[in-house]
PDB file of C-alpha atoms in Angstrom:
ATOM      1  CA  MET A  55      -0.015   0.134   0.008  1.00 78.00           C
ATOM      2  CA  SER A  56       1.294   3.410  -0.934  1.00 81.00           C
ATOM      3  CA  VAL A  57       1.627   6.369   1.302  1.00 83.00           C
ATOM      4  CA  SER A  58      -1.333   8.087  -0.409  1.00 81.00           C
ATOM      5  CA  GLU A  59      -3.481   4.924  -0.219  1.00 76.00           C
ATOM      6  CA  MET A  60      -2.679   4.764   3.576  1.00 82.00           C
ATOM      7  CA  PHE A  61      -3.787   8.244   4.163  1.00 77.00           C
ATOM      8  CA  ALA A  62      -6.852   7.792   1.989  1.00 78.00           C
ATOM      9  CA  ALA A  63      -7.881   4.952   4.127  1.00 78.00           C
ATOM     10  CA  LEU A  64      -7.211   7.078   7.351  1.00 79.00           C
ATOM     11  CA  GLN A  65      -9.347   9.876   5.846  1.00 73.00           C
ATOM     12  CA  GLY A  66     -12.083   7.551   5.269  1.00 71.00           C
ATOM     13  CA  ALA A  67     -11.968   6.409   8.944  1.00 73.00           C
ATOM     14  CA  LEU A  68     -11.884   9.962  10.011  1.00 76.00           C
ATOM     15  CA  GLY A  69     -14.896  10.722   7.928  1.00 79.00           C
ATOM     16  CA  GLN A  70     -17.058   7.913   9.356  1.00 80.00           C
ATOM     17  CA  ASP A  71     -16.052   9.088  12.967  1.00 84.00           C
ATOM     18  CA  GLN A  72     -17.137  12.703  12.114  1.00 89.00           C
ATOM     19  CA  ASP A  73     -20.309  11.327  10.717  1.00 90.00           C
ATOM     20  CA  ILE A  74     -21.148   9.380  13.896  1.00 92.00           C
ATOM     21  CA  ARG A  75     -20.324  12.367  15.965  1.00 93.00           C
ATOM     22  CA  GLU A  76     -22.650  14.551  14.038  1.00 94.00           C
ATOM     23  CA  GLU A  77     -25.488  12.077  14.193  1.00 95.00           C
ATOM     24  CA  ILE A  78     -24.921  11.958  18.021  1.00 96.00           C
ATOM     25  CA  ARG A  79     -25.094  15.669  18.192  1.00 96.00           C
ATOM     26  CA  LYS A  80     -28.366  16.008  16.599  1.00 97.00           C
ATOM     27  CA  VAL A  81     -30.005  13.647  19.141  1.00 97.00           C
ATOM     28  CA  VAL A  82     -28.261  15.182  21.941  1.00 97.00           C
ATOM     29  CA  GLN A  83     -29.716  18.738  20.849  1.00 98.00           C
ATOM     30  CA  ALA A  84     -33.059  17.192  20.835  1.00 98.00           C
ATOM     31  CA  LEU A  85     -32.431  15.801  24.393  1.00 98.00           C
ATOM     32  CA  GLU A  86     -31.193  19.097  25.631  1.00 98.00           C
ATOM     33  CA  GLN A  87     -34.459  20.737  24.222  1.00 98.00           C
ATOM     34  CA  THR A  88     -36.621  18.176  26.080  1.00 98.00           C
ATOM     35  CA  ALA A  89     -34.564  18.789  29.284  1.00 98.00           C
ATOM     36  CA  ARG A  90     -35.269  22.465  28.972  1.00 98.00           C
ATOM     37  CA  GLU A  91     -38.807  21.940  28.619  1.00 97.00           C
ATOM     38  CA  ILE A  92     -38.928  19.744  31.754  1.00 98.00           C
ATOM     39  CA  LEU A  93     -36.828  22.186  33.674  1.00 97.00           C
ATOM     40  CA  THR A  94     -39.148  25.007  32.741  1.00 95.00           C
ATOM     41  CA  LEU A  95     -42.204  22.964  33.790  1.00 95.00           C
ATOM     42  CA  LEU A  96     -40.606  22.185  37.247  1.00 96.00           C
ATOM     43  CA  GLN A  97     -39.269  25.780  37.970  1.00 93.00           C
ATOM     44  CA  GLY A  98     -42.912  26.664  38.470  1.00 91.00           C
ATOM     45  CA  VAL A  99     -42.712  24.741  41.994  1.00 91.00           C
ATOM     46  CA  HIS A 100     -40.556  27.655  43.280  1.00 89.00           C
ATOM     47  CA  GLN A 101     -43.504  30.175  42.934  1.00 81.00           C
ATOM     48  CA  GLY A 102     -46.198  30.569  45.587  1.00 70.00           C
ATOM     49  CA  PRO A 103     -49.226  29.187  43.698  1.00 74.00           C
ATOM     50  CA  GLY A 104     -46.661  26.255  42.306  1.00 71.00           C
ATOM     51  CA  PHE A 105     -46.809  24.335  45.546  1.00 77.00           C
ATOM     52  CA  GLN A 106     -50.404  23.549  44.984  1.00 81.00           C
ATOM     53  CA  HIS A 107     -49.705  22.057  41.717  1.00 87.00           C
ATOM     54  CA  ILE A 108     -46.704  19.850  42.337  1.00 91.00           C
ATOM     55  CA  PRO A 109     -48.566  16.516  41.508  1.00 92.00           C
ATOM     56  CA  LYS A 110     -49.844  18.021  38.270  1.00 94.00           C
ATOM     57  CA  LYS A 111     -46.340  19.295  37.239  1.00 94.00           C
ATOM     58  CA  CYS A 112     -44.745  16.001  38.300  1.00 95.00           C
ATOM     59  CA  GLN A 113     -47.205  14.120  36.042  1.00 96.00           C
ATOM     60  CA  LYS A 114     -46.562  16.514  33.166  1.00 97.00           C
ATOM     61  CA  ALA A 115     -42.867  16.051  33.663  1.00 97.00           C
ATOM     62  CA  ARG A 116     -43.168  12.189  33.324  1.00 97.00           C
ATOM     63  CA  GLU A 117     -45.040  12.514  30.163  1.00 97.00           C
ATOM     64  CA  HIS A 118     -41.946  14.612  28.907  1.00 98.00           C
ATOM     65  CA  PHE A 119     -39.774  11.648  30.011  1.00 98.00           C
ATOM     66  CA  GLY A 120     -41.565   9.504  27.549  1.00 97.00           C
ATOM     67  CA  THR A 121     -39.976  11.723  24.778  1.00 98.00           C
ATOM     68  CA  VAL A 122     -36.553  11.262  26.453  1.00 98.00           C
ATOM     69  CA  ARG A 123     -36.956   7.569  26.370  1.00 98.00           C
ATOM     70  CA  THR A 124     -37.647   7.587  22.556  1.00 97.00           C
ATOM     71  CA  GLN A 125     -34.760  10.059  21.872  1.00 98.00           C
ATOM     72  CA  MET A 126     -32.474   7.679  24.022  1.00 97.00           C
ATOM     73  CA  GLU A 127     -33.552   4.657  21.735  1.00 96.00           C
ATOM     74  CA  SER A 128     -32.389   6.777  18.988  1.00 97.00           C
ATOM     75  CA  LEU A 129     -29.147   7.811  20.441  1.00 97.00           C
ATOM     76  CA  LYS A 130     -28.331   4.174  21.146  1.00 95.00           C
ATOM     77  CA  THR A 131     -28.423   3.414  17.379  1.00 94.00           C
ATOM     78  CA  LYS A 132     -25.896   6.261  16.463  1.00 94.00           C
ATOM     79  CA  PHE A 133     -22.664   4.544  17.528  1.00 93.00           C
ATOM     80  CA  PRO A 134     -21.117   0.970  17.969  1.00 90.00           C
ATOM     81  CA  ALA A 135     -22.280  -0.431  21.294  1.00 86.00           C
ATOM     82  CA  ASP A 136     -18.909  -1.304  22.539  1.00 89.00           C
ATOM     83  CA  GLN A 137     -17.802   2.399  22.115  1.00 91.00           C
ATOM     84  CA  TYR A 138     -19.876   4.028  24.666  1.00 94.00           C
ATOM     85  CA  TYR A 139     -17.018   5.980  26.478  1.00 93.00           C
ATOM     86  CA  ARG A 140     -15.381   6.907  23.214  1.00 91.00           C
ATOM     87  CA  PHE A 141     -18.449   9.279  22.551  1.00 94.00           C
ATOM     88  CA  HIS A 142     -19.515   9.682  26.176  1.00 95.00           C
ATOM     89  CA  GLU A 143     -18.580  13.311  26.225  1.00 94.00           C
ATOM     90  CA  HIS A 144     -21.201  14.252  23.769  1.00 95.00           C
ATOM     91  CA  TRP A 145     -24.244  13.338  26.039  1.00 97.00           C
ATOM     92  CA  ARG A 146     -22.555  13.616  29.380  1.00 96.00           C
ATOM     93  CA  PHE A 147     -23.826  16.902  30.489  1.00 97.00           C
ATOM     94  CA  VAL A 148     -27.360  16.315  29.151  1.00 98.00           C
ATOM     95  CA  LEU A 149     -27.478  13.078  30.832  1.00 98.00           C
ATOM     96  CA  GLN A 150     -26.511  14.540  34.088  1.00 97.00           C
ATOM     97  CA  ARG A 151     -29.138  17.354  33.648  1.00 98.00           C
ATOM     98  CA  LEU A 152     -31.770  14.508  33.041  1.00 98.00           C
ATOM     99  CA  VAL A 153     -30.709  12.627  36.124  1.00 98.00           C
ATOM    100  CA  PHE A 154     -31.127  15.853  38.166  1.00 98.00           C
ATOM    101  CA  LEU A 155     -34.693  16.331  36.650  1.00 98.00           C
ATOM    102  CA  ALA A 156     -35.752  12.768  37.237  1.00 98.00           C
ATOM    103  CA  ALA A 157     -34.439  12.956  40.834  1.00 98.00           C
ATOM    104  CA  PHE A 158     -36.227  16.306  41.472  1.00 98.00           C
ATOM    105  CA  VAL A 159     -39.625  14.785  40.092  1.00 98.00           C
ATOM    106  CA  VAL A 160     -39.138  11.839  42.491  1.00 98.00           C
ATOM    107  CA  TYR A 161     -38.364  13.945  45.343  1.00 98.00           C
ATOM    108  CA  LEU A 162     -41.376  16.167  44.776  1.00 96.00           C
ATOM    109  CA  GLU A 163     -43.456  13.132  44.524  1.00 96.00           C
ATOM    110  CA  SER A 164     -42.201  11.161  47.596  1.00 96.00           C
ATOM    111  CA  GLU A 165     -39.447  13.397  49.207  1.00 96.00           C
ATOM    112  CA  THR A 166     -36.979  10.302  48.763  1.00 97.00           C
ATOM    113  CA  LEU A 167     -33.744   9.911  46.964  1.00 98.00           C
ATOM    114  CA  VAL A 168     -34.213   8.078  43.605  1.00 97.00           C
ATOM    115  CA  THR A 169     -32.006   5.157  43.052  1.00 97.00           C
ATOM    116  CA  ARG A 170     -29.628   4.867  39.980  1.00 97.00           C
ATOM    117  CA  GLU A 171     -31.647   1.929  38.938  1.00 97.00           C
ATOM    118  CA  ALA A 172     -34.815   3.986  38.966  1.00 98.00           C
ATOM    119  CA  VAL A 173     -33.260   6.927  37.010  1.00 98.00           C
ATOM    120  CA  ALA A 174     -32.095   4.482  34.403  1.00 97.00           C
ATOM    121  CA  GLU A 175     -35.670   3.156  34.113  1.00 97.00           C
ATOM    122  CA  ILE A 176     -37.118   6.553  33.799  1.00 98.00           C
ATOM    123  CA  LEU A 177     -34.620   7.493  31.136  1.00 98.00           C
ATOM    124  CA  GLY A 178     -35.062   4.167  29.307  1.00 97.00           C
ATOM    125  CA  ILE A 179     -31.486   3.088  29.548  1.00 97.00           C
ATOM    126  CA  GLU A 180     -29.556   0.474  31.608  1.00 96.00           C
ATOM    127  CA  ALA A 181     -28.008   0.651  35.092  1.00 94.00           C
ATOM    128  CA  ASP A 182     -25.614  -2.098  34.336  1.00 92.00           C
ATOM    129  CA  ARG A 183     -22.680  -1.292  32.304  1.00 90.00           C
ATOM    130  CA  GLU A 184     -22.458  -4.827  30.761  1.00 89.00           C
ATOM    131  CA  ARG A 185     -25.907  -4.246  29.277  1.00 88.00           C
ATOM    132  CA  GLY A 186     -24.952  -1.617  27.021  1.00 89.00           C
ATOM    133  CA  PHE A 187     -26.071   2.150  26.999  1.00 94.00           C
ATOM    134  CA  HIS A 188     -26.065   2.776  30.770  1.00 96.00           C
ATOM    135  CA  LEU A 189     -26.223   5.331  33.493  1.00 97.00           C
ATOM    136  CA  ASP A 190     -22.629   5.994  34.564  1.00 94.00           C
ATOM    137  CA  ILE A 191     -22.241   6.227  38.292  1.00 94.00           C
ATOM    138  CA  GLU A 192     -20.399   9.418  38.260  1.00 94.00           C
ATOM    139  CA  ASP A 193     -23.211  10.946  36.007  1.00 96.00           C
ATOM    140  CA  TYR A 194     -25.799   9.773  38.466  1.00 97.00           C
ATOM    141  CA  LEU A 195     -23.890  11.330  41.357  1.00 96.00           C
ATOM    142  CA  SER A 196     -23.379  14.729  39.498  1.00 96.00           C
ATOM    143  CA  GLY A 197     -27.215  14.815  38.827  1.00 97.00           C
ATOM    144  CA  ILE A 198     -28.002  14.205  42.534  1.00 97.00           C
ATOM    145  CA  LEU A 199     -25.671  16.991  43.462  1.00 96.00           C
ATOM    146  CA  THR A 200     -27.497  19.322  41.368  1.00 96.00           C
ATOM    147  CA  LEU A 201     -30.678  18.207  43.111  1.00 97.00           C
ATOM    148  CA  ALA A 202     -29.222  19.396  46.339  1.00 96.00           C
ATOM    149  CA  SER A 203     -28.662  22.934  45.063  1.00 95.00           C
ATOM    150  CA  GLU A 204     -32.132  22.986  43.726  1.00 97.00           C
ATOM    151  CA  LEU A 205     -33.626  21.885  46.976  1.00 97.00           C
ATOM    152  CA  ALA A 206     -31.585  24.732  48.806  1.00 96.00           C
ATOM    153  CA  ARG A 207     -33.369  27.165  46.667  1.00 95.00           C
ATOM    154  CA  LEU A 208     -36.675  25.510  47.183  1.00 95.00           C
ATOM    155  CA  ALA A 209     -36.201  25.701  50.997  1.00 94.00           C
ATOM    156  CA  VAL A 210     -35.872  29.418  50.642  1.00 93.00           C
ATOM    157  CA  ASN A 211     -38.857  29.872  48.308  1.00 91.00           C
ATOM    158  CA  SER A 212     -40.895  27.606  50.685  1.00 90.00           C
ATOM    159  CA  VAL A 213     -40.649  30.172  53.448  1.00 90.00           C
ATOM    160  CA  THR A 214     -41.605  32.978  51.076  1.00 86.00           C
ATOM    161  CA  ALA A 215     -44.643  30.825  50.010  1.00 86.00           C
ATOM    162  CA  GLY A 216     -45.588  30.233  53.783  1.00 87.00           C
ATOM    163  CA  ASP A 217     -44.662  26.654  53.894  1.00 88.00           C
ATOM    164  CA  TYR A 218     -42.567  26.410  56.978  1.00 90.00           C
ATOM    165  CA  SER A 219     -42.455  22.609  57.308  1.00 91.00           C
ATOM    166  CA  ARG A 220     -40.794  22.080  53.894  1.00 92.00           C
ATOM    167  CA  PRO A 221     -37.521  23.449  54.734  1.00 94.00           C
ATOM    168  CA  LEU A 222     -37.293  21.246  57.842  1.00 94.00           C
ATOM    169  CA  ARG A 223     -37.912  18.161  55.807  1.00 95.00           C
ATOM    170  CA  ILE A 224     -35.354  19.277  53.151  1.00 96.00           C
ATOM    171  CA  SER A 225     -32.827  19.822  55.778  1.00 96.00           C
ATOM    172  CA  THR A 226     -33.254  16.249  57.042  1.00 96.00           C
ATOM    173  CA  PHE A 227     -33.008  15.065  53.593  1.00 97.00           C
ATOM    174  CA  ILE A 228     -29.880  17.015  52.492  1.00 96.00           C
ATOM    175  CA  ASN A 229     -28.027  16.024  55.705  1.00 96.00           C
ATOM    176  CA  GLU A 230     -28.792  12.399  54.981  1.00 96.00           C
ATOM    177  CA  LEU A 231     -27.523  12.989  51.415  1.00 96.00           C
ATOM    178  CA  ASP A 232     -24.377  14.681  52.792  1.00 95.00           C
ATOM    179  CA  SER A 233     -23.750  11.846  55.048  1.00 95.00           C
ATOM    180  CA  GLY A 234     -24.028   9.458  52.148  1.00 95.00           C
ATOM    181  CA  PHE A 235     -21.591  11.303  49.990  1.00 94.00           C
ATOM    182  CA  ARG A 236     -19.016  11.274  52.851  1.00 92.00           C
ATOM    183  CA  LEU A 237     -19.004   7.569  52.653  1.00 93.00           C
ATOM    184  CA  LEU A 238     -17.561   7.921  49.057  1.00 92.00           C
ATOM    185  CA  ASN A 239     -13.824   8.188  48.233  1.00 87.00           C
ATOM    186  CA  LEU A 240     -14.177  10.553  45.341  1.00 84.00           C
ATOM    187  CA  LYS A 241     -11.201  10.863  43.063  1.00 79.00           C
ATOM    188  CA  ASN A 242     -12.903  12.302  40.054  1.00 69.00           C
ATOM    189  CA  ASP A 243     -11.708  15.924  40.038  1.00 79.00           C
ATOM    190  CA  SER A 244     -14.976  17.439  38.588  1.00 83.00           C
ATOM    191  CA  LEU A 245     -17.173  15.334  40.802  1.00 88.00           C
ATOM    192  CA  ARG A 246     -15.074  16.128  43.931  1.00 88.00           C
ATOM    193  CA  LYS A 247     -15.443  19.868  43.063  1.00 87.00           C
ATOM    194  CA  ARG A 248     -19.238  19.623  42.686  1.00 88.00           C
ATOM    195  CA  TYR A 249     -19.397  17.673  45.925  1.00 91.00           C
ATOM    196  CA  ASP A 250     -17.518  20.373  47.790  1.00 88.00           C
ATOM    197  CA  GLY A 251     -20.426  22.718  46.917  1.00 89.00           C
ATOM    198  CA  LEU A 252     -22.666  20.419  48.845  1.00 93.00           C
ATOM    199  CA  LYS A 253     -21.485  21.952  52.125  1.00 91.00           C
ATOM    200  CA  TYR A 254     -22.762  25.445  51.053  1.00 93.00           C
ATOM    201  CA  ASP A 255     -26.167  23.785  50.180  1.00 94.00           C
ATOM    202  CA  VAL A 256     -26.251  22.295  53.623  1.00 95.00           C
ATOM    203  CA  LYS A 257     -25.386  25.614  55.318  1.00 94.00           C
ATOM    204  CA  LYS A 258     -27.853  27.554  53.300  1.00 94.00           C
ATOM    205  CA  ILE A 259     -30.644  25.325  54.471  1.00 95.00           C
ATOM    206  CA  GLU A 260     -29.479  25.352  57.913  1.00 94.00           C
ATOM    207  CA  GLU A 261     -29.728  29.175  57.730  1.00 94.00           C
ATOM    208  CA  VAL A 262     -33.300  28.906  56.709  1.00 93.00           C
ATOM    209  CA  VAL A 263     -34.121  26.439  59.363  1.00 93.00           C
ATOM    210  CA  TYR A 264     -32.408  28.474  61.980  1.00 92.00           C
ATOM    211  CA  ASP A 265     -34.308  31.692  60.883  1.00 91.00           C
ATOM    212  CA  LEU A 266     -37.549  29.706  61.190  1.00 90.00           C
ATOM    213  CA  SER A 267     -36.494  28.785  64.677  1.00 89.00           C
ATOM    214  CA  ILE A 268     -35.645  32.270  65.790  1.00 88.00           C
ATOM    215  CA  ARG A 269     -39.034  33.501  64.488  1.00 85.00           C
ATOM    216  CA  GLY A 270     -40.856  30.548  66.185  1.00 81.00           C
ATOM    217  CA  LEU A 271     -42.165  29.285  62.974  1.00 75.00           C
ATOM    218  CA  ASN A 272     -40.665  25.835  63.232  1.00 68.00           C
ATOM    219  CA  LYS A 273     -43.059  25.069  65.984  1.00 65.00           C
ATOM    220  CA  GLU A 274     -45.891  26.159  63.874  1.00 59.00           C
ATOM    221  CA  ALA A 275     -44.786  23.851  61.073  1.00 56.00           C
ATOM    222  CA  THR A 276     -44.492  21.025  63.469  1.00 57.00           C
ATOM    223  CA  VAL A 277     -48.030  21.439  64.799  1.00 48.00           C
ATOM    224  CA  GLY A 278     -49.262  22.013  61.265  1.00 51.00           C
ATOM    225  CA  GLY A 279     -48.571  18.296  60.556  1.00 49.00           C
ATOM    226  CA  GLY A 280     -45.942  18.673  57.884  1.00 45.00           C
ATOM    227  CA  GLY A 281     -47.567  20.691  55.268  1.00 46.00           C
ATOM    228  CA  GLU A 282     -48.515  19.997  51.646  1.00 46.00           C
ATOM    229  CA  LYS A 283     -46.285  17.904  49.248  1.00 46.00           C
TER     230      LYS A 283
END
């Protein structure tokens, strides 16, 4: 094989790789749009009247996740099944965002932490790496850390909306989450950096709870029986 033939073959391989990446980008753009629609929908819970419509918003968000599952099915077909991590960077960010959104929906519905397996099911992908397109553990953890920041914001807005019991429940949940993360030996620099931000979320929520205590509103929240979910 001549040098020109060798480079012609290399160019062919590069061209195929670029085609795959372009096809992946198109699907990822669609996923990002769906994620924006879900986020816009869920942001309504931060407004006063939004607390009364949480079940309806969660139901609508789950309908959007049906679109996500369809888009994920399309994404799976755009690259060789054994090359997940070769192209992982293309969908890593949007997948983390979708994990956060799924976790937020589950929290709003039941005030519990969604498992990685449950998130994978919501998104229509696998939890087990051996079974193909899957939810990477670090992507799951990154999404959960974003949830913590969102709940810190929700705690503040709950007080504004007159829901004094929710910040207490959020505080308990976030402290349990923080304890869980402390059990992990995080070596990924990006994930470790994001985890470091969790202490600020904990502090922010503690300040809200302290303020409620000073104003005597935490007693009112306890007597009130936990408030609306």
